[in-house]
CSV table of N, CA and C and ligand atoms in Angstrom, one decimal:
chain,number,residue,atom,x,y,z
A,1,UNK,N,8.0,-84.2,120.0
A,1,UNK,CA,8.4,-85.1,119.4
A,1,UNK,C,10.1,-85.0,118.6
A,2,UNK,N,10.5,-85.7,118.7
A,2,UNK,CA,11.7,-86.0,118.4
A,2,UNK,C,12.3,-86.8,116.8
A,3,UNK,N,12.9,-86.0,115.7
A,3,UNK,CA,13.2,-86.3,115.1
A,3,UNK,C,14.7,-86.4,114.4
A,4,UNK,N,14.8,-87.9,113.9
A,4,UNK,CA,16.7,-87.1,113.7
A,4,UNK,C,17.2,-88.1,112.0
A,5,UNK,N,18.3,-87.9,111.8
A,5,UNK,CA,18.9,-88.1,110.5
A,5,UNK,C,20.5,-88.6,111.2
A,6,UNK,N,21.7,-88.3,109.9
A,6,UNK,CA,22.0,-89.0,109.6
A,6,UNK,C,23.5,-87.8,108.8
A,7,UNK,N,24.3,-87.2,109.4
A,7,UNK,CA,24.8,-86.6,108.6
A,7,UNK,C,25.7,-87.4,108.8
A,8,UNK,N,26.0,-87.8,107.0
A,8,UNK,CA,26.7,-88.9,106.4
A,8,UNK,C,28.4,-88.1,106.0
A,9,UNK,N,28.2,-86.7,105.9
A,9,UNK,CA,29.3,-85.8,105.3
A,9,UNK,C,30.3,-86.2,106.3
A,10,UNK,N,29.7,-86.2,107.8
A,10,UNK,CA,30.6,-86.9,108.7
A,10,UNK,C,30.9,-88.1,109.9
A,11,UNK,N,30.1,-88.8,109.1
A,11,UNK,CA,30.1,-90.1,110.0
A,11,UNK,C,30.8,-90.8,109.2
A,12,UNK,N,31.8,-91.6,110.1
A,12,UNK,CA,33.1,-92.4,109.9
A,12,UNK,C,32.4,-93.8,110.4
A,13,UNK,N,31.3,-94.4,109.7
A,13,UNK,CA,31.5,-95.7,110.1
A,13,UNK,C,32.0,-96.1,111.4
A,14,UNK,N,31.8,-95.7,112.6
A,14,UNK,CA,32.6,-96.0,113.6
A,14,UNK,C,31.1,-97.5,114.3
A,15,UNK,N,29.9,-97.2,113.9
A,15,UNK,CA,29.0,-98.6,114.9
A,15,UNK,C,28.6,-97.7,115.9
A,16,UNK,N,28.8,-96.9,116.3
A,16,UNK,CA,28.2,-97.2,117.7
A,16,UNK,C,26.8,-96.7,117.7
A,17,UNK,N,26.4,-95.9,116.6
A,17,UNK,CA,25.0,-96.1,116.7
A,17,UNK,C,24.4,-97.2,116.4
A,18,UNK,N,24.7,-97.9,115.8
A,18,UNK,CA,23.4,-99.0,115.0
A,18,UNK,C,23.6,-100.0,116.2
A,19,UNK,N,25.1,-100.0,117.0
A,19,UNK,CA,24.7,-100.9,118.2
A,19,UNK,C,24.0,-100.3,119.4
A,20,UNK,N,23.9,-98.7,119.7
A,20,UNK,CA,22.9,-98.7,120.7
A,20,UNK,C,21.0,-98.3,120.1
A,21,UNK,N,21.4,-98.1,118.8
A,21,UNK,CA,20.0,-98.1,118.5
A,21,UNK,C,19.3,-98.7,117.6
A,22,UNK,N,19.9,-100.0,117.5
A,22,UNK,CA,19.7,-100.9,116.3
A,22,UNK,C,18.5,-100.7,115.5
A,23,UNK,N,17.1,-100.2,115.7
A,23,UNK,CA,15.5,-99.9,115.8
A,23,UNK,C,15.6,-98.8,114.7
A,24,UNK,N,16.8,-98.0,114.9
A,24,UNK,CA,16.8,-96.5,114.5
A,24,UNK,C,18.0,-96.5,113.2
A,25,UNK,N,19.1,-97.1,113.6
A,25,UNK,CA,20.1,-97.0,112.9
A,25,UNK,C,20.4,-97.8,111.9
A,26,UNK,N,20.8,-97.9,110.3
A,26,UNK,CA,21.5,-98.9,110.0
A,26,UNK,C,22.5,-98.9,108.6
A,27,UNK,N,23.1,-99.3,108.0
A,27,UNK,CA,24.4,-99.0,107.5
A,27,UNK,C,23.9,-99.1,105.9
A,28,UNK,N,24.2,-97.6,104.9
A,28,UNK,CA,24.3,-97.8,103.6
A,28,UNK,C,25.3,-98.7,103.4
A,29,UNK,N,24.8,-99.0,101.8
A,29,UNK,CA,26.0,-99.7,100.6
A,29,UNK,C,27.4,-99.1,101.0
A,30,UNK,N,27.3,-98.0,101.8
A,30,UNK,CA,29.3,-97.9,101.4
A,30,UNK,C,29.2,-97.5,103.2
A,31,UNK,N,28.7,-98.1,103.8
A,31,UNK,CA,28.6,-98.2,106.0
A,31,UNK,C,28.8,-97.4,106.1
A,32,UNK,N,28.0,-95.8,105.6
A,32,UNK,CA,27.9,-95.2,106.7
A,32,UNK,C,26.4,-95.3,107.3
A,33,UNK,N,26.1,-94.9,107.5
A,33,UNK,CA,24.8,-94.5,109.4
A,33,UNK,C,23.8,-94.0,107.8
A,34,UNK,N,22.5,-94.5,108.3
A,34,UNK,CA,21.3,-93.3,107.9
A,34,UNK,C,20.2,-93.7,109.2
A,35,UNK,N,19.2,-93.3,109.0
A,35,UNK,CA,17.9,-93.5,109.6
A,35,UNK,C,16.8,-94.5,109.2
A,36,UNK,N,17.1,-95.6,109.1
A,36,UNK,CA,15.8,-96.2,108.9
A,36,UNK,C,14.2,-95.6,109.3
A,37,UNK,N,14.2,-95.0,110.1
A,37,UNK,CA,12.6,-94.5,109.9
A,37,UNK,C,12.0,-93.7,109.1
A,38,UNK,N,13.3,-93.4,108.1
A,38,UNK,CA,12.5,-92.5,106.9
A,38,UNK,C,12.7,-92.4,105.9
A,39,UNK,N,14.3,-93.6,106.1
A,39,UNK,CA,14.9,-93.3,105.4
A,39,UNK,C,16.0,-91.6,104.7
A,40,UNK,N,16.4,-91.7,106.0
A,40,UNK,CA,17.2,-90.8,106.5
A,40,UNK,C,16.6,-89.3,106.4
A,41,UNK,N,15.4,-88.9,105.9
A,41,UNK,CA,15.1,-87.8,105.6
A,41,UNK,C,14.3,-86.9,107.2
A,42,UNK,N,14.9,-87.8,108.4
A,42,UNK,CA,14.0,-87.3,109.6
A,42,UNK,C,13.3,-85.9,109.8
A,43,UNK,N,11.9,-86.7,109.3
A,43,UNK,CA,10.3,-86.3,108.9
A,43,UNK,C,9.3,-86.7,109.6
A,44,UNK,N,9.7,-88.1,110.1
A,44,UNK,CA,9.2,-89.0,110.8
A,44,UNK,C,9.4,-89.3,112.4
A,45,UNK,N,8.5,-88.8,113.7
A,45,UNK,CA,8.7,-88.9,114.6
A,45,UNK,C,9.1,-90.2,115.4
A,46,UNK,N,10.2,-90.1,116.2
A,46,UNK,CA,10.7,-91.9,116.6
A,46,UNK,C,9.5,-91.6,117.5
A,47,UNK,N,9.0,-93.0,117.7
A,47,UNK,CA,8.5,-94.0,118.4
A,47,UNK,C,9.1,-93.4,120.2
A,48,UNK,N,8.1,-93.5,120.8
A,48,UNK,CA,8.5,-93.2,122.3
A,48,UNK,C,9.5,-94.1,122.5
A,49,UNK,N,9.4,-95.2,122.4
A,49,UNK,CA,10.5,-96.6,122.8
A,49,UNK,C,11.9,-96.6,122.4
A,50,UNK,N,11.9,-96.0,121.8
A,50,UNK,CA,13.3,-95.6,120.7
A,50,UNK,C,13.7,-94.7,121.4
A,51,UNK,N,13.1,-93.2,122.2
A,51,UNK,CA,13.7,-92.1,122.7
A,51,UNK,C,15.1,-92.2,123.5
A,52,UNK,N,14.9,-93.5,124.2
A,52,UNK,CA,16.1,-94.0,125.2
A,52,UNK,C,17.3,-94.4,124.3
A,53,UNK,N,17.5,-95.1,123.1
A,53,UNK,CA,18.3,-95.4,122.2
A,53,UNK,C,18.1,-94.7,121.5
A,54,UNK,N,17.9,-93.6,120.7
A,54,UNK,CA,18.5,-92.6,120.2
A,54,UNK,C,19.0,-91.9,120.8
A,55,UNK,N,19.0,-91.4,122.3
A,55,UNK,CA,19.5,-90.3,122.9
A,55,UNK,C,21.2,-90.9,123.4
A,56,UNK,N,21.4,-92.5,123.7
A,56,UNK,CA,22.2,-93.1,123.9
A,56,UNK,C,23.3,-93.1,122.6
A,57,UNK,N,22.1,-92.8,121.1
A,57,UNK,CA,23.5,-93.0,120.0
A,57,UNK,C,24.1,-91.9,120.0
A,58,UNK,N,22.9,-90.7,120.0
A,58,UNK,CA,23.4,-89.3,120.1
A,58,UNK,C,24.8,-88.8,120.8
A,59,UNK,N,24.7,-89.5,122.4
A,59,UNK,CA,25.5,-89.2,123.1
A,59,UNK,C,26.9,-89.9,122.4
A,60,UNK,N,26.5,-91.1,121.9
A,60,UNK,CA,28.1,-92.0,121.8
A,60,UNK,C,28.8,-91.8,120.3
A,61,UNK,N,28.0,-90.7,119.3
A,61,UNK,CA,28.6,-91.3,118.1
A,61,UNK,C,29.9,-90.0,118.4
A,62,UNK,N,31.2,-90.1,117.8
A,62,UNK,CA,32.4,-89.7,118.3
A,62,UNK,C,32.3,-88.2,117.3
A,63,UNK,N,31.8,-88.5,116.4
A,63,UNK,CA,31.6,-87.1,115.2
A,63,UNK,C,30.9,-86.3,114.9
A,64,UNK,N,29.7,-86.9,116.6
A,64,UNK,CA,28.5,-85.9,116.1
A,64,UNK,C,27.8,-85.5,115.2
A,65,UNK,N,27.8,-86.8,115.0
A,65,UNK,CA,27.2,-87.4,113.2
A,65,UNK,C,25.5,-87.7,113.3
A,66,UNK,N,25.1,-87.9,114.0
A,66,UNK,CA,23.6,-88.1,115.0
A,66,UNK,C,23.0,-86.6,114.8
A,67,UNK,N,22.3,-86.4,114.2
A,67,UNK,CA,21.6,-85.2,114.2
A,67,UNK,C,20.0,-85.4,115.0
A,68,UNK,N,19.9,-84.6,115.9
A,68,UNK,CA,18.5,-84.6,116.5
A,68,UNK,C,17.7,-83.4,116.7
A,69,UNK,N,16.6,-83.3,116.6
A,69,UNK,CA,16.0,-82.2,116.4
A,69,UNK,C,14.2,-82.2,117.0
A,70,UNK,N,13.6,-81.1,117.7
A,70,UNK,CA,12.4,-81.2,118.2
A,70,UNK,C,11.6,-81.1,116.9
A,71,UNK,N,11.9,-81.1,115.8
A,71,UNK,CA,10.8,-80.4,114.3
A,71,UNK,C,12.0,-81.3,113.4
A,72,UNK,N,10.3,-81.6,112.3
A,72,UNK,CA,10.7,-82.5,111.2
A,72,UNK,C,12.2,-81.9,110.4
A,73,UNK,N,12.9,-82.4,109.8
A,73,UNK,CA,14.1,-81.9,109.8
A,73,UNK,C,13.9,-80.8,108.2
A,74,UNK,N,12.8,-81.4,107.0
A,74,UNK,CA,12.4,-80.5,106.5
A,74,UNK,C,11.6,-79.0,106.5
A,75,UNK,N,11.5,-79.2,107.7
A,75,UNK,CA,10.9,-78.0,107.9
A,75,UNK,C,12.0,-77.0,108.8
A,76,UNK,N,12.5,-77.8,109.0
A,76,UNK,CA,14.1,-76.9,108.9
A,76,UNK,C,14.5,-75.8,107.9
A,77,UNK,N,14.5,-77.2,106.8
A,77,UNK,CA,15.6,-76.8,106.0
A,77,UNK,C,14.7,-75.4,105.8
A,78,UNK,N,13.4,-75.8,105.0
A,78,UNK,CA,12.7,-74.6,104.8
A,78,UNK,C,12.5,-73.0,105.5
A,79,UNK,N,12.6,-73.1,107.1
A,79,UNK,CA,13.2,-71.6,108.5
A,79,UNK,C,14.2,-71.1,107.6
A,80,UNK,N,15.3,-71.9,107.0
A,80,UNK,CA,16.1,-71.2,107.5
A,80,UNK,C,16.9,-71.0,106.4
A,81,UNK,N,15.7,-70.7,104.7
A,81,UNK,CA,15.9,-70.3,103.9
A,81,UNK,C,15.7,-68.6,103.8
B,101,F3S,FE1,28.6,-92.4,111.6
B,101,F3S,FE2,28.4,-91.8,114.3
B,101,F3S,FE3,26.8,-93.7,114.1
B,101,F3S,S1,30.5,-91.8,113.0
B,101,F3S,S2,27.6,-95.1,111.9
B,101,F3S,S3,26.9,-91.8,112.7
B,101,F3S,S4,28.0,-93.5,115.8
């Protein structure tokens, strides 16, 4: 499974992710991208039919703000502690 979230610290609202993967990414009220899959937590697996879109978004973000992992991001945080 793949998980994703946006690093809002580095997102510059370029819009490429939402264009590539409109079923995964949208913008918050500040114009920063986030994952609509799970409120940008990165804990819900991305549906198979969206994985190509996810890869396009990942490749297309100019600031590498699209974070993608094989593991839920809450697990990652725990294992880094
Ligand atoms: Fe932000 Fe990158 Fe998307 S800069 S709007 S996360 S393509």
